[in-house]
Amino acid sequence: MPSSTTGAPVGADFDDPVSAPGSVGVGKLASQVARRIEGEIIGRGWPVGAVLGSEQDLRVRYGVSRSVLREAVRLAEHHQVARMRRGPNGGLLVRAPDAIPATRALVIFLEYIGTTVEDLMFARLLLEPLAAGLAAARIDEDGVLRLRECLAEEQQRAAEPGIFAQDVLHVLVGESSGNPVLGLFVDVLARLTARYAHATRLVSRDEVTRGKAHAHTTHLEIVEAVISGDGGRAQAASADHLRRVSAWLLERRTRRVRTGVATRQPSEPGAKLAEVVAGRIHDEITRRGWPVGQVLGSEADLLARHGVSRAVLREAVRLLEYHSVARMRRGPGGGLVVTAPDPRASMETIALYLSYRRVSAEDLVVVRETVEVGALGRVLARRDDPAVVAGLGQAAAGDGFHAGLAKLSENPVLEIFLGILTELWARHRGAEGGQGAACTGNGGNGDGGRVHQRIVEAVLVGDEGLAQHRLRRHIQHLTA
Ligand SMILES: [Zn+2]
Ligand SMILES: [Zn+2]
């Protein structure tokens, strides 16, 4: 599970002297330089369109060789933070990031590791009612219009096939919360739900029509509560609706299969050709059920299949390698090999995207509290399990308490979301020149480092209220 905050080594294209075996240090140095470049962008308030400097300027500023700088720039490009522009007025250009590719990669990862419908719906029940409640407090006239338009469209499309086209409303309520973190997490969960809905057994047209009519009525209730500013009612209506969705999905669950549903989407405007090719290969791997170790073809095969230049294909391969989708293996029997996915790259990209969206400390705290209190609830329910007791002891003794708690919840969605939140937190602190290190329990609230221990004590005696109180206060102090 994700714990490192420095990127995985990137672009192990063995033709490239930069990352050839034996020069491991270069990749590490490049990832440190990339992090400093990204810190500079965050620190300067993400000035889209500004030039940070020419390649020569940056080499001097960071005191590194050309090959290290180029590798660092490639990383920043993968993170969608900046792009190198050639020619006169060239240099490293700050860009507005796009969260869609990383979001998609994260959804596929969560599916790949076998996230259950229960895990997924547990997370939705934590976050969506929260979003609905916040939306009631923050919605403006434009937002009111958008919600009503969405409902009108939903009604118009009631006769169309498909079960979960109505998730659009959920995503819109997430956005209406005005909290970019919540908006993005709700989007991830809606996409994942859609994939599970495809995997359920066939249901009759009649049943679908009834289900949609009911969902539409409930959506109306949620929306009207949001618009009227009744946060409590919006929250309750959202939770009630999600419980029904959850029951529906669980009743119709088939044997868990990797659905192989392609994620193909119209390529985003402005996407580079290499990104489009990488997307196509990613889709192909998903359709095949993600066969780790399988060779998709030699470089020559892929050049012929995709009809692009060698340079474009190699850039696409670097992207796939960066996101742990596939890796180019040289030599006999070589070719593009499917790898086990690793979410770290996507998590980092999402954390950076959220920095760009200027998440406030308040936004961060409210989501972090909700996710961690949710994890705590799962751990409390299993506190008689000796493995949980041992795990809690270990977590409280080290400096990985929060990640440890998320891991003990055994809910991969919560674990990934908390990983993104701590990465985002570390990036902010880093940009302010502070330490982005793990929490040692010294939250500055006079507990002298014992705060984690005190949370664990409350968990072990089963005092849920006190455990939650201590955890919430601790998180609030951390952010203060
Ligand atoms: Zn719904
Ligand atoms: Zn802590």
CSV table of N, CA and C in Angstrom, one decimal, residues 82-199:
chain,number,residue,atom,x,y,z
A,82,ALA,N,3.5,21.1,-15.5
A,82,ALA,CA,4.2,22.0,-16.4
A,82,ALA,C,4.5,21.3,-17.7
A,83,ARG,N,4.9,22.1,-18.7
A,83,ARG,CA,5.3,21.5,-20.0
A,83,ARG,C,6.4,22.3,-20.6
A,84,MET,N,7.4,21.6,-21.1
A,84,MET,CA,8.6,22.3,-21.7
A,84,MET,C,8.2,22.7,-23.1
A,85,ARG,N,8.3,24.1,-23.3
A,85,ARG,CA,8.0,24.6,-24.6
A,85,ARG,C,9.3,24.9,-25.3
A,86,ARG,N,9.5,24.5,-26.6
A,86,ARG,CA,10.7,24.6,-27.3
A,86,ARG,C,10.7,26.0,-28.0
A,87,GLY,N,11.8,26.4,-28.5
A,87,GLY,CA,11.9,27.5,-29.4
A,87,GLY,C,12.1,28.8,-28.6
A,88,PRO,N,12.0,29.9,-29.4
A,88,PRO,CA,12.1,31.3,-28.7
A,88,PRO,C,11.0,31.4,-27.7
A,89,ASN,N,11.2,32.2,-26.7
A,89,ASN,CA,10.2,32.3,-25.6
A,89,ASN,C,9.9,30.9,-25.0
A,90,GLY,N,10.8,30.0,-25.2
A,90,GLY,CA,10.6,28.6,-24.7
A,90,GLY,C,10.9,28.6,-23.2
A,91,GLY,N,10.8,27.4,-22.6
A,91,GLY,CA,11.1,27.2,-21.2
A,91,GLY,C,10.0,26.3,-20.6
A,92,LEU,N,10.1,26.1,-19.3
A,92,LEU,CA,9.1,25.3,-18.6
A,92,LEU,C,7.9,26.1,-18.2
A,93,LEU,N,6.8,25.7,-18.9
A,93,LEU,CA,5.6,26.5,-18.8
A,93,LEU,C,4.6,25.9,-17.8
A,94,VAL,N,4.1,26.7,-16.9
A,94,VAL,CA,3.2,26.2,-15.9
A,94,VAL,C,1.8,25.9,-16.6
A,95,ARG,N,1.2,24.7,-16.4
A,95,ARG,CA,0.0,24.5,-17.0
A,95,ARG,C,-1.1,24.2,-16.0
A,96,ALA,N,-2.4,24.3,-16.4
A,96,ALA,CA,-3.5,23.9,-15.6
A,96,ALA,C,-3.7,22.4,-15.7
A,97,PRO,N,-3.6,21.7,-14.6
A,97,PRO,CA,-3.7,20.2,-14.7
A,97,PRO,C,-5.1,19.7,-14.9
A,98,ASP,N,-5.2,18.5,-15.3
A,98,ASP,CA,-6.5,17.8,-15.6
A,98,ASP,C,-6.5,16.6,-14.8
A,99,ALA,N,-7.6,16.4,-14.0
A,99,ALA,CA,-7.6,15.3,-13.1
A,99,ALA,C,-8.2,14.0,-13.7
A,100,ILE,N,-8.7,14.1,-14.9
A,100,ILE,CA,-9.4,13.0,-15.5
A,100,ILE,C,-8.6,11.7,-15.6
A,101,PRO,N,-7.4,11.8,-16.3
A,101,PRO,CA,-6.6,10.6,-16.5
A,101,PRO,C,-6.2,9.9,-15.2
A,102,ALA,N,-5.8,10.7,-14.2
A,102,ALA,CA,-5.4,10.1,-12.9
A,102,ALA,C,-6.6,9.5,-12.2
A,103,THR,N,-7.8,10.2,-12.3
A,103,THR,CA,-9.0,9.7,-11.7
A,103,THR,C,-9.4,8.3,-12.3
A,104,ARG,N,-9.3,8.3,-13.6
A,104,ARG,CA,-9.6,7.0,-14.3
A,104,ARG,C,-8.6,5.9,-13.8
A,105,ALA,N,-7.3,6.2,-13.7
A,105,ALA,CA,-6.4,5.2,-13.3
A,105,ALA,C,-6.6,4.7,-11.9
A,106,LEU,N,-7.1,5.6,-11.1
A,106,LEU,CA,-7.3,5.3,-9.7
A,106,LEU,C,-8.6,4.3,-9.6
A,107,VAL,N,-9.6,4.6,-10.4
A,107,VAL,CA,-10.8,3.8,-10.4
A,107,VAL,C,-10.4,2.4,-10.8
A,108,ILE,N,-9.6,2.3,-11.9
A,108,ILE,CA,-9.2,1.0,-12.4
A,108,ILE,C,-8.4,0.2,-11.3
A,109,PHE,N,-7.5,1.0,-10.6
A,109,PHE,CA,-6.7,0.4,-9.6
A,109,PHE,C,-7.6,-0.2,-8.5
A,110,LEU,N,-8.6,0.6,-8.0
A,110,LEU,CA,-9.5,0.2,-6.9
A,110,LEU,C,-10.2,-1.1,-7.4
A,111,GLU,N,-10.6,-1.1,-8.6
A,111,GLU,CA,-11.3,-2.3,-9.1
A,111,GLU,C,-10.4,-3.5,-9.2
A,112,TYR,N,-9.2,-3.3,-9.6
A,112,TYR,CA,-8.2,-4.3,-9.8
A,112,TYR,C,-7.9,-5.0,-8.5
A,113,ILE,N,-7.7,-4.2,-7.4
A,113,ILE,CA,-7.3,-4.9,-6.1
A,113,ILE,C,-8.5,-5.5,-5.4
A,114,GLY,N,-9.7,-5.5,-6.0
A,114,GLY,CA,-10.8,-6.2,-5.5
A,114,GLY,C,-11.6,-5.4,-4.4
A,115,THR,N,-11.7,-4.1,-4.6
A,115,THR,CA,-12.6,-3.3,-3.7
A,115,THR,C,-14.0,-3.9,-3.8
A,116,THR,N,-14.6,-4.2,-2.7
A,116,THR,CA,-16.0,-4.8,-2.7
A,116,THR,C,-17.0,-3.7,-2.8
A,117,VAL,N,-18.3,-4.1,-3.1
A,117,VAL,CA,-19.4,-3.2,-3.2
A,117,VAL,C,-19.6,-2.6,-1.8
A,118,GLU,N,-19.4,-3.4,-0.7
A,118,GLU,CA,-19.5,-2.9,0.6
A,118,GLU,C,-18.5,-1.7,0.9
A,119,ASP,N,-17.2,-2.0,0.5
A,119,ASP,CA,-16.2,-0.9,0.7
A,119,ASP,C,-16.6,0.4,0.0
A,120,LEU,N,-17.0,0.2,-1.2
A,120,LEU,CA,-17.4,1.3,-2.0
A,120,LEU,C,-18.5,2.1,-1.4
A,121,MET,N,-19.6,1.4,-1.1
A,121,MET,CA,-20.8,2.1,-0.6
A,121,MET,C,-20.6,2.6,0.8
A,122,PHE,N,-19.7,2.0,1.6
A,122,PHE,CA,-19.4,2.6,2.9
A,122,PHE,C,-18.7,4.0,2.7
A,123,ALA,N,-17.8,4.1,1.7
A,123,ALA,CA,-17.2,5.4,1.5
A,123,ALA,C,-18.2,6.4,0.9
A,124,ARG,N,-19.1,5.9,0.1
A,124,ARG,CA,-20.1,6.9,-0.5
A,124,ARG,C,-21.0,7.4,0.6
A,125,LEU,N,-21.4,6.5,1.6
A,125,LEU,CA,-22.2,6.9,2.7
A,125,LEU,C,-21.5,7.8,3.6
A,126,LEU,N,-20.2,7.8,3.7
A,126,LEU,CA,-19.5,8.8,4.5
A,126,LEU,C,-19.5,10.1,3.8
A,127,LEU,N,-19.2,10.1,2.5
A,127,LEU,CA,-18.8,11.4,1.9
A,127,LEU,C,-20.0,12.1,1.2
A,128,GLU,N,-20.9,11.4,0.6
A,128,GLU,CA,-22.0,12.1,-0.1
A,128,GLU,C,-23.0,12.8,0.7
A,129,PRO,N,-23.5,12.2,1.9
A,129,PRO,CA,-24.3,13.0,2.7
A,129,PRO,C,-23.6,14.3,3.2
A,130,LEU,N,-22.3,14.2,3.5
A,130,LEU,CA,-21.5,15.3,3.9
A,130,LEU,C,-21.6,16.4,2.8
A,131,ALA,N,-21.4,16.0,1.6
A,131,ALA,CA,-21.4,16.9,0.4
A,131,ALA,C,-22.7,17.6,0.3
A,132,ALA,N,-23.8,16.8,0.5
A,132,ALA,CA,-25.2,17.3,0.3
A,132,ALA,C,-25.4,18.4,1.4
A,133,GLY,N,-25.0,18.1,2.6
A,133,GLY,CA,-25.1,19.1,3.7
A,133,GLY,C,-24.4,20.4,3.5
A,134,LEU,N,-23.1,20.2,3.0
A,134,LEU,CA,-22.3,21.4,2.7
A,134,LEU,C,-22.9,22.2,1.5
A,135,ALA,N,-23.4,21.5,0.5
A,135,ALA,CA,-24.0,22.1,-0.7
A,135,ALA,C,-25.2,23.0,-0.2
A,136,ALA,N,-26.0,22.5,0.7
A,136,ALA,CA,-27.1,23.3,1.2
A,136,ALA,C,-26.7,24.7,1.8
A,137,ALA,N,-25.5,24.7,2.4
A,137,ALA,CA,-25.0,26.0,3.0
A,137,ALA,C,-24.3,26.8,1.9
A,138,ARG,N,-23.8,26.2,0.8
A,138,ARG,CA,-22.9,27.0,-0.1
A,138,ARG,C,-23.5,27.3,-1.4
A,139,ILE,N,-24.6,26.6,-1.8
A,139,ILE,CA,-25.1,26.7,-3.1
A,139,ILE,C,-25.5,28.2,-3.5
A,140,ASP,N,-25.3,28.6,-4.7
A,140,ASP,CA,-25.7,29.9,-5.2
A,140,ASP,C,-26.7,29.8,-6.3
A,141,GLU,N,-27.2,30.9,-6.9
A,141,GLU,CA,-28.2,30.8,-7.9
A,141,GLU,C,-27.8,30.0,-9.1
A,142,ASP,N,-26.5,30.1,-9.6
A,142,ASP,CA,-26.0,29.3,-10.7
A,142,ASP,C,-26.1,27.8,-10.4
A,143,GLY,N,-25.7,27.5,-9.1
A,143,GLY,CA,-25.7,26.1,-8.7
A,143,GLY,C,-27.2,25.6,-8.7
A,144,VAL,N,-28.1,26.4,-8.3
A,144,VAL,CA,-29.5,26.0,-8.2
A,144,VAL,C,-30.0,25.6,-9.7
A,145,LEU,N,-29.6,26.5,-10.6
A,145,LEU,CA,-30.0,26.3,-12.0
A,145,LEU,C,-29.4,24.9,-12.5
A,146,ARG,N,-28.1,24.7,-12.2
A,146,ARG,CA,-27.4,23.5,-12.7
A,146,ARG,C,-28.1,22.3,-12.1
A,147,LEU,N,-28.4,22.3,-10.9
A,147,LEU,CA,-29.1,21.1,-10.2
A,147,LEU,C,-30.4,20.8,-10.9
A,148,ARG,N,-31.2,21.9,-11.1
A,148,ARG,CA,-32.5,21.7,-11.7
A,148,ARG,C,-32.4,21.2,-13.2
A,149,GLU,N,-31.5,21.8,-13.9
A,149,GLU,CA,-31.3,21.3,-15.3
A,149,GLU,C,-30.9,19.8,-15.3
A,150,CYS,N,-30.1,19.5,-14.4
A,150,CYS,CA,-29.7,18.1,-14.3
A,150,CYS,C,-30.9,17.1,-14.1
A,151,LEU,N,-31.7,17.6,-13.2
A,151,LEU,CA,-32.9,16.7,-12.9
A,151,LEU,C,-33.9,16.7,-14.1
A,152,ALA,N,-34.0,17.8,-14.8
A,152,ALA,CA,-34.9,17.9,-16.0
A,152,ALA,C,-34.4,16.9,-17.0
A,153,GLU,N,-33.1,16.9,-17.2
A,153,GLU,CA,-32.4,16.0,-18.2
A,153,GLU,C,-32.6,14.5,-17.8
A,154,GLU,N,-32.5,14.3,-16.5
A,154,GLU,CA,-32.7,13.0,-16.0
A,154,GLU,C,-34.1,12.4,-16.4
A,155,GLN,N,-35.1,13.3,-16.2
A,155,GLN,CA,-36.4,12.9,-16.5
A,155,GLN,C,-36.6,12.6,-18.0
A,156,GLN,N,-36.0,13.5,-18.8
A,156,GLN,CA,-36.1,13.3,-20.3
A,156,GLN,C,-35.5,12.0,-20.7
A,157,ARG,N,-34.4,11.6,-20.0
A,157,ARG,CA,-33.7,10.4,-20.5
A,157,ARG,C,-34.1,9.2,-19.8
A,158,ALA,N,-35.3,9.2,-19.1
A,158,ALA,CA,-35.7,8.1,-18.3
A,158,ALA,C,-35.9,6.8,-19.1
A,159,ALA,N,-36.3,7.0,-20.4
A,159,ALA,CA,-36.6,5.9,-21.2
A,159,ALA,C,-35.4,5.2,-21.8
A,160,GLU,N,-34.2,5.9,-21.7
A,160,GLU,CA,-33.0,5.4,-22.3
A,160,GLU,C,-32.5,4.2,-21.5
A,161,PRO,N,-31.8,3.2,-22.2
A,161,PRO,CA,-31.3,2.1,-21.5
A,161,PRO,C,-30.1,2.5,-20.6
A,162,GLY,N,-29.7,1.6,-19.7
A,162,GLY,CA,-28.6,2.0,-18.8
A,162,GLY,C,-29.2,2.3,-17.4
A,163,ILE,N,-28.4,1.9,-16.4
A,163,ILE,CA,-29.0,1.9,-15.1
A,163,ILE,C,-28.4,3.2,-14.3
A,164,PHE,N,-27.2,3.5,-14.5
A,164,PHE,CA,-26.6,4.4,-13.6
A,164,PHE,C,-26.2,5.7,-14.3
A,165,ALA,N,-26.9,6.0,-15.4
A,165,ALA,CA,-26.7,7.3,-16.0
A,165,ALA,C,-27.0,8.4,-15.0
A,166,GLN,N,-27.8,8.1,-14.0
A,166,GLN,CA,-28.3,9.1,-13.0
A,166,GLN,C,-27.2,9.5,-12.0
A,167,ASP,N,-26.0,8.8,-12.1
A,167,ASP,CA,-24.9,9.2,-11.2
A,167,ASP,C,-24.5,10.6,-11.5
A,168,VAL,N,-24.9,11.2,-12.6
A,168,VAL,CA,-24.5,12.6,-12.9
A,168,VAL,C,-24.9,13.5,-11.8
A,169,LEU,N,-26.1,13.3,-11.2
A,169,LEU,CA,-26.7,14.1,-10.2
A,169,LEU,C,-25.8,14.0,-8.9
A,170,HIS,N,-25.3,12.8,-8.6
A,170,HIS,CA,-24.5,12.6,-7.4
A,170,HIS,C,-23.2,13.4,-7.6
A,171,VAL,N,-22.6,13.4,-8.8
A,171,VAL,CA,-21.3,14.1,-9.0
A,171,VAL,C,-21.6,15.6,-8.9
A,172,LEU,N,-22.7,16.1,-9.4
A,172,LEU,CA,-23.0,17.5,-9.3
A,172,LEU,C,-23.3,17.9,-7.9
A,173,VAL,N,-23.9,17.1,-7.1
A,173,VAL,CA,-24.1,17.5,-5.7
A,173,VAL,C,-22.7,17.5,-5.0
A,174,GLY,N,-21.8,16.6,-5.4
A,174,GLY,CA,-20.4,16.6,-4.8
A,174,GLY,C,-19.7,17.9,-5.2
A,175,GLU,N,-19.9,18.4,-6.4
A,175,GLU,CA,-19.2,19.6,-6.8
A,175,GLU,C,-19.9,20.8,-6.1
A,176,SER,N,-21.2,20.7,-5.9
A,176,SER,CA,-21.9,21.8,-5.3
A,176,SER,C,-21.5,22.0,-3.8
A,177,SER,N,-20.8,21.1,-3.3
A,177,SER,CA,-20.4,21.2,-1.9
A,177,SER,C,-19.4,22.3,-1.8
A,178,GLY,N,-18.8,22.7,-3.0
A,178,GLY,CA,-17.8,23.8,-3.0
A,178,GLY,C,-16.5,23.4,-2.4
A,179,ASN,N,-16.4,22.1,-2.1
A,179,ASN,CA,-15.1,21.5,-1.5
A,179,ASN,C,-14.5,20.6,-2.6
A,180,PRO,N,-13.4,21.1,-3.3
A,180,PRO,CA,-12.8,20.3,-4.4
A,180,PRO,C,-12.4,18.9,-4.0
A,181,VAL,N,-12.0,18.7,-2.8
A,181,VAL,CA,-11.6,17.3,-2.4
A,181,VAL,C,-12.8,16.4,-2.5
A,182,LEU,N,-13.9,16.8,-1.8
A,182,LEU,CA,-15.2,16.1,-1.8
A,182,LEU,C,-15.7,15.8,-3.2
A,183,GLY,N,-15.6,16.9,-4.0
A,183,GLY,CA,-16.1,16.8,-5.4
A,183,GLY,C,-15.4,15.7,-6.2
A,184,LEU,N,-14.0,15.7,-6.0
A,184,LEU,CA,-13.2,14.7,-6.7
A,184,LEU,C,-13.5,13.3,-6.2
A,185,PHE,N,-13.5,13.1,-4.9
A,185,PHE,CA,-13.7,11.8,-4.3
A,185,PHE,C,-15.1,11.2,-4.7
A,186,VAL,N,-16.1,12.1,-4.7
A,186,VAL,CA,-17.5,11.6,-5.1
A,186,VAL,C,-17.4,11.2,-6.5
A,187,ASP,N,-16.7,11.9,-7.4
A,187,ASP,CA,-16.6,11.5,-8.8
A,187,ASP,C,-15.9,10.1,-8.9
A,188,VAL,N,-14.8,9.9,-8.2
A,188,VAL,CA,-14.1,8.6,-8.2
A,188,VAL,C,-15.1,7.5,-7.9
A,189,LEU,N,-15.9,7.7,-6.8
A,189,LEU,CA,-16.8,6.7,-6.3
A,189,LEU,C,-17.9,6.4,-7.3
A,190,ALA,N,-18.4,7.5,-7.9
A,190,ALA,CA,-19.5,7.3,-8.9
A,190,ALA,C,-19.0,6.5,-10.1
A,191,ARG,N,-17.8,6.8,-10.5
A,191,ARG,CA,-17.2,6.0,-11.7
A,191,ARG,C,-17.0,4.6,-11.3
A,192,LEU,N,-16.6,4.3,-10.1
A,192,LEU,CA,-16.4,3.0,-9.6
A,192,LEU,C,-17.7,2.2,-9.5
A,193,THR,N,-18.7,2.9,-9.0
A,193,THR,CA,-20.1,2.3,-8.9
A,193,THR,C,-20.6,1.9,-10.3
A,194,ALA,N,-20.3,2.8,-11.3
A,194,ALA,CA,-20.8,2.5,-12.6
A,194,ALA,C,-20.2,1.2,-13.1
A,195,ARG,N,-18.9,1.0,-12.8
A,195,ARG,CA,-18.3,-0.3,-13.2
A,195,ARG,C,-18.9,-1.5,-12.6
A,196,TYR,N,-19.2,-1.4,-11.3
A,196,TYR,CA,-19.8,-2.5,-10.6
A,196,TYR,C,-21.3,-2.7,-11.1
A,197,ALA,N,-21.9,-1.7,-11.5
A,197,ALA,CA,-23.3,-1.8,-11.9
A,197,ALA,C,-23.3,-2.6,-13.2
A,198,HIS,N,-22.2,-2.4,-14.1
A,198,HIS,CA,-22.1,-3.2,-15.3
A,198,HIS,C,-21.9,-4.7,-15.0
A,199,ALA,N,-21.3,-5.0,-13.8
A,199,ALA,CA,-21.0,-6.3,-13.5
A,199,ALA,C,-22.2,-7.1,-12.9
